[in-house]
Amino acid sequence: DTGVSQDPRHKITKRGQNVTFRCDPISEHNRLYWYRQTLGQGPEFLTYFQNEAQLEKSRLLSDRFSAERPKGSFSTLEIQRTEQGDSAMYLCASSPQGASGTGELFFGEGSRLTVL
Amino acid sequence: AQSVTQLDSQVPVFEEAPVELRCNYSSSVSVYLFWYVQYPNQGLQLLLKYLSGSTLVKGINGFEAEFNKSQTSFHLRKPSVHISDTAEYFCAVSQDDKIIFGKGTRLHILP
């Protein structure tokens, strides 16, 4: 088991472009979470999936953001028409059960987005 | 809604000295509390957790935390820090099926 992997690790894009991040969770984990982390802040919850179902979306997730987990395995997070305020580290985490259980989320190393 | 407040954004401490990183939570109901650590250029990992039972919780790398319901605190402690403890530490609380994080405390180990 190689843990949670995220791709790409770094992305630099121009304002107005679309970007997509991929997350491959630990294989037996049915919960998958996306967080965003900006400088000086803790991770902020964006959305999460149980298998292929998206169960909750934060108000932080504007209409330009969309996340999918089509087969209950890997997930993608797409940002359309990027803005400079989207510059952040996007973190993916997975869990074998709800966080209210053991509470242990397994995080990837993140995808850093820079919007010029 | 649940939240946690980390009172210090940065804490400098000499190597082999004790350290305490402070965290207060806001909740009127039972909570699950956590400390996560983020080492430079690595993903976050769970340091320790409080779900129920003993209020003194031991974690990895010699860290421990004490759940104090009357003071709504969950401070993290280590009796003797090492240079390898240089990292950012996040206090967190569960809410429904999510983890809500504090803003983090950066621990600087001084030689």
Short mmCIF file of C-alpha atoms in Angstrom, two decimals:
data_model
loop_
_atom_site.label_atom_id
_atom_site.label_comp_id
_atom_site.label_asym_id
_atom_site.label_seq_id
_atom_site.Cartn_x
_atom_site.Cartn_y
_atom_site.Cartn_z
CA ASP A 1 0.00 0.00 0.00
CA THR A 2 1.55 3.26 -1.13
CA GLY A 3 -0.77 5.61 0.68
CA VAL A 4 -2.74 8.50 -0.77
CA SER A 5 -1.24 9.93 -3.93
CA GLN A 6 -2.01 13.24 -5.60
CA ASP A 7 -1.17 14.50 -9.04
CA PRO A 8 0.20 16.89 -10.08
CA ARG A 9 2.21 18.01 -7.06
CA HIS A 10 2.60 21.50 -8.47
CA LYS A 11 0.56 23.39 -11.05
CA ILE A 12 1.15 26.91 -12.31
CA THR A 13 -1.57 28.34 -14.50
CA LYS A 14 -2.79 31.64 -15.84
CA ARG A 15 -5.94 33.24 -14.55
CA GLY A 16 -8.98 32.02 -16.44
CA GLN A 17 -7.59 28.58 -17.26
CA ASN A 18 -9.10 25.33 -16.03
CA VAL A 19 -7.13 22.91 -13.87
CA THR A 20 -7.79 19.38 -12.67
CA PHE A 21 -6.27 17.53 -9.74
CA ARG A 22 -6.37 13.80 -9.20
CA CYS A 23 -6.35 11.86 -5.96
CA ASP A 24 -5.83 8.12 -5.57
CA PRO A 25 -6.87 7.05 -2.07
CA ILE A 26 -5.76 4.01 -0.13
CA SER A 27 -7.46 1.18 -1.97
CA GLU A 28 -9.79 -0.16 0.72
CA HIS A 29 -10.92 3.27 1.96
CA ASN A 30 -14.47 4.19 1.04
CA ARG A 31 -14.35 7.80 2.27
CA LEU A 32 -12.45 10.46 0.34
CA TYR A 33 -12.07 14.10 1.38
CA TRP A 34 -10.81 17.27 -0.29
CA TYR A 35 -9.40 20.15 1.73
CA ARG A 36 -7.78 23.45 0.80
CA GLN A 37 -4.91 24.98 2.72
CA THR A 38 -3.63 28.52 2.30
CA LEU A 39 -0.59 30.09 3.93
CA GLY A 40 -1.01 30.51 7.65
CA GLN A 41 -4.27 28.60 7.76
CA GLY A 42 -5.27 25.10 8.64
CA PRO A 43 -6.87 22.79 6.11
CA GLU A 44 -10.39 23.90 5.19
CA PHE A 45 -12.98 21.27 4.29
CA LEU A 46 -14.25 21.38 0.70
CA THR A 47 -16.16 18.17 0.05
CA TYR A 48 -16.23 14.46 0.69
CA PHE A 49 -17.39 11.20 -0.88
CA GLN A 50 -18.53 7.88 0.40
CA ASN A 51 -17.78 5.53 -2.44
CA GLU A 52 -19.03 7.39 -5.52
CA ALA A 53 -21.61 9.51 -3.69
CA GLN A 54 -20.72 13.11 -2.90
CA LEU A 55 -22.24 13.59 0.54
CA GLU A 56 -21.41 17.16 1.42
CA LYS A 57 -20.01 20.31 -0.18
CA SER A 58 -18.70 23.32 1.70
CA ARG A 59 -19.86 26.83 0.93
CA LEU A 60 -16.21 27.41 0.00
CA LEU A 61 -16.83 25.28 -3.07
CA SER A 62 -18.13 27.80 -5.58
CA ASP A 63 -19.80 26.88 -8.86
CA ARG A 64 -16.40 26.94 -10.53
CA PHE A 65 -15.34 23.92 -8.50
CA SER A 66 -16.49 20.39 -9.22
CA ALA A 67 -15.39 17.09 -7.74
CA GLU A 68 -16.12 13.58 -8.90
CA ARG A 69 -15.39 10.06 -7.82
CA PRO A 70 -16.96 8.11 -10.66
CA LYS A 71 -16.20 4.54 -9.66
CA GLY A 72 -15.65 5.02 -5.98
CA SER A 73 -11.89 4.81 -6.37
CA PHE A 74 -9.88 7.84 -7.55
CA SER A 75 -11.31 11.35 -7.43
CA THR A 76 -10.79 14.50 -9.45
CA LEU A 77 -11.17 18.11 -8.41
CA GLU A 78 -11.63 20.56 -11.28
CA ILE A 79 -11.44 24.32 -11.00
CA GLN A 80 -12.82 26.27 -13.95
CA ARG A 81 -11.85 29.83 -14.84
CA THR A 82 -9.21 29.99 -12.14
CA GLU A 83 -8.74 33.15 -10.12
CA GLN A 84 -5.71 34.30 -8.16
CA GLY A 85 -7.60 33.61 -4.96
CA ASP A 86 -7.66 29.93 -5.88
CA SER A 87 -3.91 29.71 -5.26
CA ALA A 88 -3.54 27.20 -2.44
CA MET A 89 -2.52 23.69 -1.55
CA TYR A 90 -5.29 21.20 -2.33
CA LEU A 91 -5.21 18.23 -0.01
CA CYS A 92 -6.83 14.86 -0.45
CA ALA A 93 -7.43 12.42 2.38
CA SER A 94 -9.07 9.04 2.70
CA SER A 95 -10.54 7.07 5.54
CA PRO A 96 -11.81 3.54 5.99
CA GLN A 97 -14.91 4.83 7.76
CA GLY A 98 -16.46 8.11 8.79
CA ALA A 99 -14.26 10.55 10.64
CA SER A 100 -16.62 10.29 13.57
CA GLY A 101 -15.28 6.78 13.97
CA THR A 102 -11.55 6.55 14.49
CA GLY A 103 -11.09 10.07 13.19
CA GLU A 104 -7.98 9.14 11.33
CA LEU A 105 -7.68 10.67 7.90
CA PHE A 106 -4.78 9.59 5.71
CA PHE A 107 -3.52 12.58 3.75
CA GLY A 108 -1.65 12.86 0.51
CA GLU A 109 1.17 15.35 0.10
CA GLY A 110 -1.07 17.81 -1.68
CA SER A 111 -1.26 19.60 -5.02
CA ARG A 112 -0.01 23.16 -4.93
CA LEU A 113 -1.80 25.54 -7.30
CA THR A 114 -0.37 28.91 -8.30
CA VAL A 115 -2.59 31.16 -10.41
CA LEU A 116 -0.74 34.00 -12.13
CA ALA B 1 -20.76 24.18 14.56
CA GLN B 2 -17.63 22.82 16.13
CA SER B 3 -14.39 24.78 16.09
CA VAL B 4 -10.95 24.82 17.64
CA THR B 5 -8.70 27.73 18.48
CA GLN B 6 -4.95 27.41 18.58
CA LEU B 7 -3.70 30.23 20.71
CA ASP B 8 -0.17 30.46 19.33
CA SER B 9 0.78 30.67 15.68
CA GLN B 10 4.45 30.01 16.44
CA VAL B 11 6.25 28.53 19.43
CA PRO B 12 10.05 28.67 19.72
CA VAL B 13 11.63 26.25 22.18
CA PHE B 14 15.15 25.10 22.91
CA GLU B 15 16.12 21.54 22.11
CA GLU B 16 15.54 19.16 25.03
CA ALA B 17 13.19 21.66 26.71
CA PRO B 18 9.53 20.87 27.37
CA VAL B 19 6.81 22.31 25.14
CA GLU B 20 3.07 22.87 25.34
CA LEU B 21 0.94 23.76 22.33
CA ARG B 22 -2.42 25.13 23.33
CA CYS B 23 -5.81 24.31 21.86
CA ASN B 24 -9.31 25.22 22.98
CA TYR B 25 -12.47 23.83 21.47
CA SER B 26 -16.01 25.13 21.36
CA SER B 27 -18.73 22.59 21.79
CA SER B 28 -21.59 21.92 24.12
CA VAL B 29 -21.75 18.25 23.22
CA SER B 30 -19.37 15.35 23.34
CA VAL B 31 -16.45 15.81 21.02
CA TYR B 32 -13.72 13.82 19.40
CA LEU B 33 -10.45 15.75 19.39
CA PHE B 34 -7.24 15.25 17.47
CA TRP B 35 -3.76 16.57 16.94
CA TYR B 36 -2.24 16.25 13.50
CA VAL B 37 1.36 17.03 12.54
CA GLN B 38 2.73 18.23 9.22
CA TYR B 39 6.48 17.80 8.82
CA PRO B 40 8.20 19.90 6.14
CA ASN B 41 7.25 18.73 2.65
CA GLN B 42 5.09 15.90 3.98
CA GLY B 43 1.37 15.26 4.28
CA LEU B 44 -0.52 15.62 7.52
CA GLN B 45 -0.52 12.63 9.84
CA LEU B 46 -2.40 11.83 13.00
CA LEU B 47 -0.39 12.40 16.17
CA LEU B 48 -3.03 11.38 18.71
CA LYS B 49 -6.77 11.37 19.32
CA TYR B 50 -9.28 11.59 22.14
CA LEU B 51 -12.53 9.72 21.61
CA SER B 52 -13.54 8.82 25.17
CA GLY B 53 -12.15 7.31 28.37
CA SER B 54 -8.88 8.45 29.90
CA THR B 55 -8.37 12.17 29.57
CA LEU B 56 -4.62 11.76 29.11
CA VAL B 57 -3.90 10.56 25.61
CA LYS B 58 -0.51 9.38 24.42
CA GLY B 59 0.56 9.65 20.82
CA ILE B 60 3.50 9.01 18.59
CA ASN B 61 6.98 10.46 19.08
CA GLY B 62 6.55 11.01 22.82
CA PHE B 63 3.69 13.52 22.57
CA GLU B 64 0.66 13.47 24.85
CA ALA B 65 -2.43 15.60 25.27
CA GLU B 66 -4.91 16.11 28.06
CA PHE B 67 -8.63 16.55 27.51
CA ASN B 68 -10.02 19.07 29.99
CA LYS B 69 -13.77 19.39 29.74
CA SER B 70 -14.15 22.17 32.30
CA GLN B 71 -11.63 24.35 30.47
CA THR B 72 -12.62 23.09 27.01
CA SER B 73 -8.96 22.52 26.25
CA PHE B 74 -6.87 19.83 24.60
CA HIS B 75 -3.28 20.99 24.99
CA LEU B 76 -0.42 19.05 23.46
CA ARG B 77 2.76 18.45 25.46
CA LYS B 78 6.17 16.87 25.14
CA PRO B 79 8.66 16.77 28.03
CA SER B 80 11.77 17.09 25.85
CA VAL B 81 11.74 18.19 22.22
CA HIS B 82 14.14 17.19 19.51
CA ILE B 83 15.15 18.98 16.33
CA SER B 84 13.11 16.40 14.42
CA ASP B 85 9.93 17.75 16.04
CA THR B 86 10.17 20.83 13.85
CA ALA B 87 6.78 20.88 12.16
CA GLU B 88 3.37 22.47 12.09
CA TYR B 89 0.85 21.07 14.53
CA PHE B 90 -2.90 21.23 14.00
CA CYS B 91 -5.58 20.73 16.61
CA ALA B 92 -8.80 19.36 15.14
CA VAL B 93 -12.33 18.35 16.10
CA SER B 94 -14.81 16.04 14.46
CA GLN B 95 -18.09 17.41 13.15
CA ASP B 96 -20.51 14.96 11.59
CA ASP B 97 -18.24 12.97 9.29
CA LYS B 98 -15.63 15.69 8.82
CA ILE B 99 -12.54 16.89 10.64
CA ILE B 100 -12.38 20.63 11.32
CA PHE B 101 -8.86 21.98 11.77
CA GLY B 102 -7.40 24.90 13.68
CA LYS B 103 -5.03 27.36 12.05
CA GLY B 104 -1.94 25.52 13.23
CA THR B 105 1.05 26.18 15.47
CA ARG B 106 4.52 26.16 14.00
CA LEU B 107 7.05 24.64 16.38
CA HIS B 108 10.57 26.02 16.04
CA ILE B 109 13.31 24.07 17.77
CA LEU B 110 16.27 26.24 18.76
CA PRO B 111 19.73 24.65 19.07
#
